[in-house]
Coordinates of C-alpha atoms and ligand atoms in Angstrom, one line a residue:
X6 CA 146.2 133.6 30.3
X7 CA 145.5 133.1 34.0
X8 CA 143.9 130.0 35.4
X9 CA 140.3 130.1 36.5
X10 CA 140.9 129.0 40.1
X11 CA 140.3 130.6 43.5
X12 CA 143.2 132.3 45.1
X13 CA 142.5 131.5 48.7
X14 CA 145.7 132.3 50.7
X15 CA 147.5 129.5 52.4
X16 CA 147.0 130.4 56.0
X17 CA 147.8 128.7 59.3
X18 CA 144.2 129.5 60.4
X19 CA 143.1 127.4 57.5
X20 CA 144.9 124.4 59.0
X21 CA 143.2 124.6 62.4
X22 CA 139.8 125.3 60.7
X23 CA 140.2 122.1 58.7
X24 CA 141.4 120.0 61.6
X25 CA 138.7 121.5 63.9
X26 CA 135.9 120.8 61.4
X27 CA 136.9 117.6 59.5
X28 CA 138.9 115.9 62.2
X29 CA 137.1 117.4 65.1
X30 CA 137.1 114.3 67.3
X31 CA 140.7 113.2 66.7
X32 CA 142.5 113.3 70.0
X33 CA 145.2 115.6 71.3
X34 CA 146.7 113.9 74.3
X35 CA 149.1 115.8 76.5
X36 CA 151.1 115.1 79.6
X37 CA 150.6 118.4 81.5
X38 CA 153.3 120.2 83.5
X39 CA 151.0 119.9 86.5
X40 CA 151.2 116.1 86.1
X41 CA 148.0 114.4 84.9
X42 CA 147.3 113.4 81.3
X43 CA 145.0 115.8 79.6
X44 CA 142.7 114.7 76.7
X45 CA 141.3 117.0 74.1
X46 CA 140.6 117.1 70.4
X47 CA 141.3 119.1 67.3
X48 CA 137.8 120.6 67.7
X49 CA 138.7 121.8 71.2
X50 CA 142.1 123.2 70.0
X51 CA 140.2 125.2 67.4
X52 CA 137.7 126.6 69.9
X53 CA 140.2 127.4 72.5
X54 CA 142.8 128.9 70.2
X55 CA 140.1 131.3 68.9
X56 CA 139.3 132.3 72.4
X57 CA 143.0 132.9 73.1
X58 CA 143.2 135.0 69.9
X59 CA 140.3 137.1 71.2
X60 CA 142.1 137.6 74.6
X61 CA 145.3 138.6 72.7
X62 CA 143.3 141.1 70.6
X63 CA 141.7 142.5 73.7
X64 CA 145.2 143.0 75.1
X65 CA 146.1 145.1 72.1
X66 CA 148.2 142.5 70.1
X67 CA 148.1 143.5 66.5
X68 CA 149.2 141.9 63.2
X69 CA 153.0 141.5 63.0
X70 CA 153.5 141.8 66.8
X71 CA 155.7 139.1 68.3
X72 CA 154.3 136.9 71.0
X73 CA 156.8 134.5 72.6
X74 CA 156.4 131.0 74.1
X75 CA 158.7 129.2 76.6
X76 CA 157.0 125.9 76.8
X77 CA 157.1 122.1 76.5
X78 CA 155.1 120.1 73.9
X79 CA 151.6 120.4 75.3
X80 CA 148.0 121.0 74.2
X81 CA 148.3 124.6 75.5
X82 CA 151.4 125.3 73.5
X83 CA 149.6 124.0 70.4
X84 CA 146.7 126.3 71.1
X85 CA 149.1 129.3 71.4
X86 CA 150.7 128.3 68.0
X87 CA 147.3 128.5 66.3
X88 CA 146.0 131.6 68.2
X89 CA 149.0 133.8 67.6
X90 CA 149.7 133.0 64.0
X91 CA 146.0 132.7 63.2
X92 CA 145.3 136.3 64.3
X93 CA 148.2 137.6 62.2
X94 CA 150.8 138.0 65.0
X95 CA 154.1 136.1 65.0
X96 CA 154.6 133.1 67.3
X97 CA 158.1 133.2 68.6
X98 CA 159.2 130.0 70.2
X99 CA 162.1 130.4 72.7
X100 CA 164.4 127.5 73.6
X101 CA 164.6 127.2 77.4
X102 CA 167.9 125.4 77.1
X103 CA 169.7 128.5 75.9
X104 CA 171.8 130.4 78.3
X105 CA 169.7 133.2 80.1
X106 CA 171.8 136.0 78.5
X107 CA 171.0 134.5 75.1
X108 CA 167.3 134.4 75.9
X109 CA 167.4 138.0 77.0
X110 CA 169.1 139.0 73.7
X111 CA 166.5 137.1 71.7
X112 CA 163.4 138.4 73.4
X113 CA 164.7 142.0 73.2
X114 CA 165.8 141.6 69.6
X115 CA 162.4 140.2 68.6
X116 CA 160.6 142.8 70.8
X117 CA 158.2 140.2 72.1
X118 CA 155.1 141.8 73.7
X119 CA 153.6 138.9 75.5
X120 CA 155.4 135.8 76.8
X121 CA 153.6 132.5 77.4
X122 CA 155.6 130.5 80.0
X123 CA 155.2 127.0 81.4
X124 CA 155.3 126.6 85.2
X125 CA 158.8 124.9 84.9
X126 CA 160.3 128.1 83.4
X127 CA 158.7 130.7 85.6
X128 CA 161.9 130.9 87.8
X129 CA 164.0 131.2 84.7
X130 CA 161.9 134.1 83.4
X131 CA 161.7 135.8 86.9
X132 CA 165.5 135.8 87.0
X133 CA 165.8 137.9 83.9
X134 CA 162.4 139.7 83.7
X135 CA 163.9 143.1 84.6
X136 CA 166.0 142.9 81.4
X137 CA 163.1 141.9 79.1
X138 CA 162.3 145.4 78.1
X139 CA 159.5 144.7 75.5
X140 CA 157.4 142.2 77.4
X141 CA 154.1 143.8 78.7
X142 CA 152.4 140.7 80.0
X143 CA 153.3 137.1 81.1
X144 CA 150.8 134.4 80.7
X145 CA 151.5 131.3 82.8
X146 CA 150.4 128.1 80.9
X147 CA 148.4 126.7 83.8
X148 CA 145.1 127.2 85.7
X149 CA 144.2 129.4 88.6
X150 CA 144.7 126.7 91.2
X151 CA 148.3 126.1 90.1
X152 CA 149.2 129.7 89.5
X153 CA 152.5 130.5 91.3
X154 CA 152.9 133.6 93.4
X155 CA 154.9 135.7 91.0
X156 CA 155.7 139.4 90.5
X157 CA 156.0 139.0 86.7
X158 CA 154.3 141.9 85.0
X159 CA 150.6 141.4 84.3
X160 CA 151.0 137.7 85.2
X161 CA 147.8 135.7 84.6
X162 CA 146.9 132.1 84.5
X163 CA 146.3 130.9 80.9
X164 CA 143.0 129.1 81.7
X165 CA 141.6 132.1 83.5
X166 CA 142.6 134.4 80.6
X167 CA 140.8 132.4 77.9
X168 CA 137.8 131.6 80.1
X169 CA 136.9 135.3 80.1
X170 CA 137.4 135.6 76.3
X171 CA 134.9 135.5 73.5
X172 CA 134.9 134.0 70.0
X173 CA 137.1 135.2 67.3
X174 CA 137.0 135.4 63.5
X175 CA 140.3 134.7 61.8
X176 CA 141.4 137.6 59.6
X177 CA 142.2 137.3 55.9
X178 CA 145.9 137.7 55.8
X179 CA 148.5 137.9 53.1
X180 CA 150.0 134.4 52.9
X181 CA 153.5 135.9 52.6
X182 CA 153.1 137.5 56.1
X183 CA 155.3 136.3 58.9
X184 CA 153.7 133.7 61.1
X185 CA 156.3 132.0 63.3
X186 CA 159.8 132.9 64.4
X187 CA 162.6 130.7 65.6
X188 CA 166.2 131.8 66.4
X189 CA 169.1 129.6 65.4
X190 CA 172.5 129.8 67.1
X191 CA 174.9 130.7 64.4
X192 CA 178.6 129.8 64.6
X193 CA 179.6 133.4 65.2
X194 CA 177.8 136.4 66.7
X195 CA 174.3 136.5 68.0
X196 CA 171.5 134.0 67.3
X197 CA 169.6 134.9 64.1
X198 CA 165.8 134.8 63.6
X199 CA 164.3 132.6 60.9
X200 CA 160.8 134.1 60.1
X201 CA 158.5 131.5 58.6
X202 CA 155.5 132.8 56.5
X203 CA 152.0 131.4 56.4
X204 CA 152.7 130.2 52.9
X205 CA 156.0 128.5 53.7
X206 CA 154.5 126.9 56.8
X207 CA 151.4 125.4 55.0
X208 CA 153.5 124.2 52.0
X209 CA 156.0 122.6 54.4
X210 CA 153.2 121.0 56.4
X211 CA 151.9 119.4 53.2
X212 CA 155.5 118.3 52.3
X213 CA 156.2 116.6 55.6
X214 CA 152.8 114.8 55.7
X215 CA 153.7 112.9 52.5
X216 CA 154.0 109.1 52.6
X217 CA 157.7 109.1 52.1
X218 CA 158.3 111.7 54.8
X219 CA 156.3 111.5 58.0
X220 CA 153.5 109.4 56.3
X221 CA 150.8 111.2 58.3
X222 CA 147.1 110.5 58.0
X223 CA 143.9 110.4 60.0
X224 CA 144.6 106.9 61.3
X225 CA 148.1 107.8 62.6
X226 CA 149.0 108.8 66.2
X227 CA 152.2 110.8 66.4
X228 CA 154.4 111.7 69.3
X229 CA 156.7 114.7 68.6
X230 CA 159.7 114.2 70.8
X231 CA 161.3 117.0 69.0
X232 CA 160.4 120.1 71.0
X233 CA 158.0 122.8 69.7
X234 CA 160.8 125.3 70.3
X235 CA 163.1 123.5 67.8
X236 CA 162.1 124.5 64.2
X237 CA 158.4 124.2 65.2
X238 CA 158.7 120.6 66.1
X239 CA 159.7 119.9 62.4
X240 CA 156.3 121.1 61.3
X241 CA 154.4 118.3 63.0
X242 CA 151.9 120.5 64.8
X243 CA 150.8 121.9 61.4
X244 CA 151.1 118.8 59.3
X245 CA 149.1 116.8 61.8
X246 CA 146.3 119.3 61.5
X247 CA 146.3 119.1 57.7
X248 CA 146.3 115.3 57.8
X249 CA 144.0 114.8 60.8
X250 CA 146.7 113.0 62.7
X251 CA 146.3 112.5 66.5
X252 CA 149.0 114.1 68.5
X253 CA 150.4 112.8 71.8
X254 CA 152.4 115.5 73.6
X255 CA 155.1 114.4 76.1
X256 CA 155.1 117.7 78.2
X257 CA 158.0 118.1 80.5
X258 CA 158.7 114.4 81.0
X259 CA 161.3 113.7 78.4
X260 CA 163.1 110.8 80.2
X261 CA 163.0 107.4 78.4
X262 CA 160.7 105.8 81.0
X263 CA 158.0 108.5 80.7
X264 CA 158.2 108.6 76.9
X265 CA 158.0 104.8 76.7
X266 CA 155.0 104.8 79.0
X267 CA 153.2 107.4 76.9
X268 CA 154.1 105.6 73.6
X269 CA 152.6 102.4 75.0
X270 CA 149.5 103.8 76.7
X271 CA 148.5 105.9 73.8
X272 CA 149.4 103.3 71.2
X273 CA 151.6 105.8 69.3
X274 CA 152.5 104.7 65.7
X275 CA 155.1 107.3 64.9
X276 CA 157.6 109.5 66.7
X277 CA 160.3 111.9 65.7
X278 CA 163.4 113.3 67.4
X279 CA 167.1 113.7 67.5
X280 CA 169.4 110.6 67.6
X281 CA 170.5 111.2 71.3
X282 CA 167.0 110.7 72.5
X283 CA 166.6 107.4 70.7
X284 CA 169.9 106.3 71.9
X285 CA 168.6 106.7 75.5
X286 CA 165.3 105.1 74.6
X287 CA 166.7 101.9 73.1
X288 CA 169.0 101.5 76.1
X289 CA 165.9 101.7 78.3
X290 CA 164.0 99.2 76.2
X291 CA 166.9 96.8 76.3
X292 CA 167.1 97.0 80.1
X293 CA 163.4 96.8 80.6
X294 CA 163.1 94.0 78.0
X295 CA 160.1 95.7 76.3
X296 CA 159.3 98.2 73.7
X297 CA 156.2 100.2 72.8
X298 CA 153.9 97.8 71.0
X299 CA 152.3 100.0 68.4
X300 CA 155.3 102.0 67.5
X301 CA 156.0 101.1 63.9
X302 CA 158.1 104.0 62.5
X303 CA 160.5 106.6 63.8
X304 CA 162.1 109.6 62.0
X305 CA 165.5 110.7 63.3
X306 CA 167.1 114.0 62.3
X307 CA 168.9 117.0 63.5
X308 CA 172.2 115.2 63.7
X309 CA 173.8 112.1 62.1
X310 CA 172.5 108.9 63.6
X311 CA 175.2 106.2 64.0
X312 CA 174.7 103.0 62.1
X313 CA 174.6 101.0 65.3
X314 CA 171.4 103.0 66.3
X315 CA 169.8 102.3 63.0
X316 CA 170.5 98.6 63.2
X317 CA 169.2 98.5 66.8
X318 CA 165.9 100.2 65.8
X319 CA 165.3 98.2 62.6
X320 CA 166.6 94.7 63.5
X321 CA 166.5 94.5 67.2
X322 CA 163.2 96.3 67.8
X323 CA 161.6 95.9 64.4
X324 CA 160.8 99.6 64.0
X325 CA 161.0 101.2 60.5
X326 CA 163.8 103.8 60.6
X327 CA 163.7 107.0 58.6
X328 CA 166.5 109.6 58.5
X329 CA 165.9 113.3 57.8
X330 CA 168.2 116.2 57.3
X331 CA 167.4 119.8 57.6
X332 CA 168.0 123.0 59.5
X333 CA 166.0 125.8 61.1
X334 CA 166.4 127.8 57.9
X335 CA 164.8 125.0 55.8
X336 CA 161.7 124.9 58.0
X337 CA 163.4 122.3 58.6
X338 CA 162.7 119.5 56.1
X339 CA 165.5 119.3 53.5
X340 CA 165.8 115.6 52.7
X341 CA 164.6 112.2 53.9
X342 CA 166.0 108.7 53.5
X343 CA 163.1 106.4 53.2
X344 CA 163.9 103.0 51.7
X345 CA 162.3 101.8 48.5
X346 CA 160.7 98.3 48.5
X347 CA 163.8 97.1 46.6
X348 CA 166.2 98.5 49.2
X349 CA 164.2 96.8 51.9
X350 CA 165.3 93.5 50.5
X351 CA 169.0 94.3 51.1
X352 CA 170.9 92.5 53.8
X353 CA 170.6 94.2 57.2
X354 CA 174.2 95.7 57.2
X355 CA 174.0 97.1 53.7
X356 CA 170.6 98.6 54.4
X357 CA 171.7 100.2 57.7
X358 CA 174.8 101.6 56.1
X359 CA 172.7 103.2 53.3
X360 CA 170.4 104.6 55.9
X361 CA 173.1 106.7 57.5
X362 CA 172.8 108.8 54.3
X363 CA 170.5 111.8 54.5
X364 CA 168.3 110.8 51.6
X365 CA 166.5 112.7 48.8
X366 CA 164.8 116.1 48.9
X367 CA 161.0 116.0 48.8
X368 CA 159.1 118.1 46.3
X369 CA 159.6 121.7 47.5
X370 CA 163.3 121.5 48.1
X371 CA 166.1 121.6 45.5
X372 CA 169.6 120.7 46.6
X373 CA 173.0 121.1 44.9
X374 CA 176.7 121.0 46.0
X375 CA 179.3 123.6 45.0
X376 CA 183.1 123.9 45.3
X377 CA 185.0 126.7 47.0
X378 CA 184.6 128.9 43.9
X379 CA 180.8 128.4 43.8
X380 CA 181.0 126.0 40.8
X381 CA 178.2 123.4 40.8
X382 CA 179.7 119.9 41.3
X383 CA 178.5 116.7 39.7
X384 CA 175.9 114.4 41.3
X385 CA 178.2 111.4 41.2
X386 CA 178.4 110.4 44.9
X387 CA 182.1 111.2 44.9
X388 CA 182.4 115.0 44.5
X389 CA 182.1 116.7 47.9
X390 CA 181.2 120.4 48.3
X391 CA 179.0 122.8 50.3
X392 CA 175.3 121.9 50.2
X393 CA 173.0 124.6 49.0
X394 CA 169.2 124.6 49.1
X395 CA 166.3 126.4 47.3
X396 CA 162.6 126.3 47.6
X397 CA 159.4 127.9 49.0
X398 CA 160.2 126.9 52.6
X399 CA 163.8 127.9 52.6
X400 CA 164.8 131.2 54.2
X401 CA 166.1 134.0 52.0
X402 CA 167.6 136.0 54.9
X403 CA 167.2 136.6 58.6
X404 CA 164.6 138.5 60.7
X405 CA 165.5 142.2 60.9
X406 CA 168.8 141.7 59.1
X407 CA 170.0 143.3 55.9
X408 CA 172.8 140.8 55.5
X409 CA 172.6 139.1 52.1
X410 CA 172.5 135.4 52.7
X411 CA 171.7 133.9 49.3
X412 CA 174.2 133.3 46.4
X413 CA 174.0 135.5 43.3
X414 CA 171.7 132.9 41.7
X415 CA 169.4 132.6 44.7
X416 CA 170.5 129.5 46.7
X417 CA 170.9 129.3 50.4
X418 CA 174.3 128.1 51.6
X419 CA 173.7 125.6 54.3
X420 CA 177.2 125.4 55.8
X421 CA 177.0 121.6 55.5
X422 CA 179.4 119.6 53.4
X423 CA 177.9 116.8 51.3
X424 CA 177.9 114.6 48.3
X425 CA 174.9 113.9 46.1
X426 CA 174.7 110.7 44.1
X427 CA 173.0 110.0 40.7
X428 CA 169.7 109.2 42.4
X429 CA 169.8 112.5 44.3
X430 CA 170.7 110.9 47.6
X431 CA 172.6 113.3 49.8
X432 CA 175.3 112.3 52.2
X433 CA 176.4 114.9 54.7
X434 CA 180.0 114.5 55.6
X435 CA 180.4 117.4 58.0
X436 CA 179.7 121.0 58.8
X437 CA 182.1 123.2 56.9
X438 CA 183.6 124.2 60.3
X439 CA 183.9 120.6 61.6
X440 CA 185.8 119.1 58.7
X441 CA 189.3 118.0 59.6
X442 CA 192.0 118.7 57.1
X443 CA 195.0 116.4 57.6
X444 CA 197.9 116.7 55.2
X445 CA 195.7 118.2 52.5
X446 CA 193.1 115.5 52.8
X447 CA 189.7 115.9 54.3
X448 CA 188.6 113.6 57.1
X449 CA 184.9 113.4 57.8
X450 CA 184.3 113.6 61.5
X451 CA 180.8 112.0 61.0
X452 CA 182.5 108.9 59.4
X453 CA 184.9 108.5 62.2
X454 CA 182.2 109.0 64.9
X455 CA 179.9 106.6 63.1
X456 CA 182.5 103.9 63.1
X457 CA 183.5 104.5 66.7
X458 CA 179.9 104.2 67.9
X459 CA 179.8 100.7 66.4
X460 CA 182.3 99.5 69.0
X461 CA 180.5 97.7 71.8
X462 CA 182.5 99.5 74.5
X463 CA 181.6 103.0 73.2
X464 CA 178.3 104.7 74.0
X465 CA 178.6 108.1 72.2
X466 CA 181.6 109.7 70.5
X467 CA 182.6 112.9 68.9
X468 CA 185.6 113.7 66.7
X469 CA 187.3 117.1 66.5
X470 CA 190.4 118.3 64.6
X471 CA 193.3 119.4 66.8
X472 CA 196.2 121.5 65.4
X473 CA 199.2 119.4 64.4
X474 CA 202.5 120.8 63.2
X475 CA 203.1 118.2 60.6
X476 CA 199.6 117.5 59.2
X477 CA 197.8 120.8 59.9
X478 CA 195.1 119.0 61.8
X479 CA 194.6 115.5 63.2
X480 CA 191.4 113.9 64.5
X481 CA 190.9 113.4 68.2
X482 CA 188.2 110.9 69.4
X483 CA 186.4 111.8 72.6
X484 CA 184.1 109.1 73.8
X485 CA 181.8 108.1 76.6
X486 CA 182.4 104.5 77.4
X487 CA 179.7 101.9 77.7
X488 CA 181.8 99.3 79.3
X489 CA 183.7 99.4 82.6
X490 CA 186.7 99.5 82.3
X491 CA 186.6 101.3 78.9
X492 CA 188.3 99.7 75.9
X493 CA 191.9 100.7 75.5
X494 CA 193.0 103.2 72.8
X495 CA 194.7 100.3 70.9
X496 CA 191.5 98.3 70.9
X497 CA 189.5 101.2 69.6
X498 CA 192.0 102.0 66.9
X499 CA 192.2 98.4 65.9
X500 CA 188.4 98.3 65.6
X501 CA 188.3 101.5 63.6
X502 CA 190.9 100.3 61.1
X503 CA 188.3 97.8 59.9
X504 CA 186.5 100.7 58.3
X505 CA 188.9 103.6 58.1
X506 CA 192.1 104.2 56.3
X507 CA 195.3 104.6 58.4
X508 CA 195.5 108.4 57.9
X509 CA 191.9 108.8 59.0
X510 CA 192.4 107.1 62.3
X511 CA 192.3 109.4 65.4
X512 CA 195.7 110.2 66.9
X513 CA 194.3 109.8 70.3
X514 CA 191.2 108.5 72.1
X515 CA 189.9 110.2 75.3
X516 CA 187.2 108.8 77.5
X517 CA 185.0 111.3 79.3
X518 CA 181.9 110.9 81.5
X519 CA 179.6 113.0 79.2
X520 CA 179.8 115.1 76.0
X521 CA 178.7 118.7 76.2
X522 CA 175.2 118.9 74.6
X523 CA 173.7 122.0 73.0
X524 CA 170.3 123.4 73.3
X525 CA 168.9 121.3 70.5
X526 CA 170.4 118.0 71.5
X527 CA 173.6 118.1 69.5
X528 CA 177.1 117.7 70.7
X529 CA 178.8 121.1 71.1
X530 CA 182.0 120.6 69.2
X531 CA 183.0 124.2 69.8
X532 CA 183.1 123.4 73.5
X533 CA 185.2 120.3 72.8
X534 CA 187.6 122.3 70.6
X535 CA 188.0 124.9 73.4
X536 CA 188.7 122.2 75.9
X537 CA 190.8 119.8 74.0
X538 CA 192.6 121.8 71.2
X539 CA 195.8 121.5 73.2
Ligands
LIG16 P1 169.4 123.4 63.4 O1 169.2 124.6 62.6 O2 169.7 123.7 64.8 O3 168.3 122.4 63.2 O4 170.8 122.7 62.8 C1 170.9 122.3 61.5 C2 172.1 121.6 61.3 O5 172.1 120.3 62.0 C3 172.4 121.2 59.8 O6 172.9 122.3 59.1 C4 173.4 120.0 60.0 O7 174.7 120.5 60.2 C5 172.9 119.3 61.2 N1 172.0 118.2 60.8 C6 170.6 118.2 60.8 N2 170.2 117.0 60.4 C7 171.3 116.2 60.2 C8 171.5 114.9 59.8 N3 170.5 114.1 59.5 N4 172.8 114.4 59.6 C9 173.8 115.2 59.9 N5 173.7 116.5 60.3 C10 172.4 117.0 60.5

């Protein structure tokens, strides 16, 4: 017998209709690329995204067409999100930090018809425009007075374009239709597109808004440091609409000083981003002898945060730290470590050590670990295997690809290596490709990095395996020093032997000026391996 309930589809247009009606006056504050702070509201985002949808429809954009963005976190980018998905087209966010040849590949692969581009990235697009075969029109995210002199095809200023447009009625779509597209750089071959549906996006938005995840609500003000081109800013633009949360968008100014200024001026409660950004922020706060007053909670994810960073945030600056794990293919929320009231009573060191773990999956995600033969391993905190995920916001394959991605029984292999304990708490030890196998024993590069970053003379560190005749592979520690002169190799190894077994200690310690960072703020270990394997 079927239930007697309405079957309204879960659509992205429903999110903006809700926010624009119920939370109409909640603010959307944005640092513009032109410079000044722009203030608008969810009500205005709704009105303007409808006008933009109307302009797109007039330009011949139809359901399923791909419309790309190359933009910072701003109110205009937010409007594009809602206009494109709301009208049934697919909002394809491009990562401007990718190499231009990769961008060309991605735009052509997705066959993007329109490209919205921030002023900053106009030269980048101009340099490759003759190779972007599918793009019919470029919309520059600015107004007429800031419009650059450009030969980009059909170039128009965003404000002018929507000024001339009428109202729009959101169509009734199938909730399983594609809504947003984000390419992820695989380990081999070309980047692959993850195509989110309306249904997956709305369910994920509700999932991340939960108290134990982002704890969003209509009294919260949130600054997504994580870019809107990285897994849709972890769903914050959607979840904030569902919850009526006020958004503070940092625009192009991602330096610690500008972010700190915005966090303070707008009295932001919560922000989210990758560990490297917070690493820079706390150094700035230390030097400036201040911290944003209202900021009470941060969520770090995308890479493993070192324990020293967790301790600094919680104990030095008094900000609640939450740790999330996920990937583009999991929308991205996969697990969160939020302390229970009991765990909050633990001594600081014990608490911070526990917080380096990636936490428990929220409702909507199931996780398991398997061995090399695909056998499911016990949840005892000891067994280590490949982490697999399942749920309504986990990808079942890639955009325009026939490659079978799921296991026979329908799980997504993440490529991460982890343990899961009896309370379902996940601990990622590595990427399958980053694990170091020394004399038949596995060494977790994350463990060694985490320990190394606790040394007062080390700023950031990465560990890679280098070929070794006797042991197969041995760990090499590559670090950026904090002190001048840097600590000696013996001092570092001495320090590490407090927490690591002898065979886990790096064979060598190299100091460098900077580590190569990838387009999403993670250390590029492939580059390190190329450079230092010998
Ligand atoms: P991306 O799809 O670019 O977001 O990358 C996802 C990958 O980043 C995951 O498969 C992990 O290898 C890594 N990652 C994300 N969050 C964490 C975390 N909290 N700790 C360790 N690794 C992480």
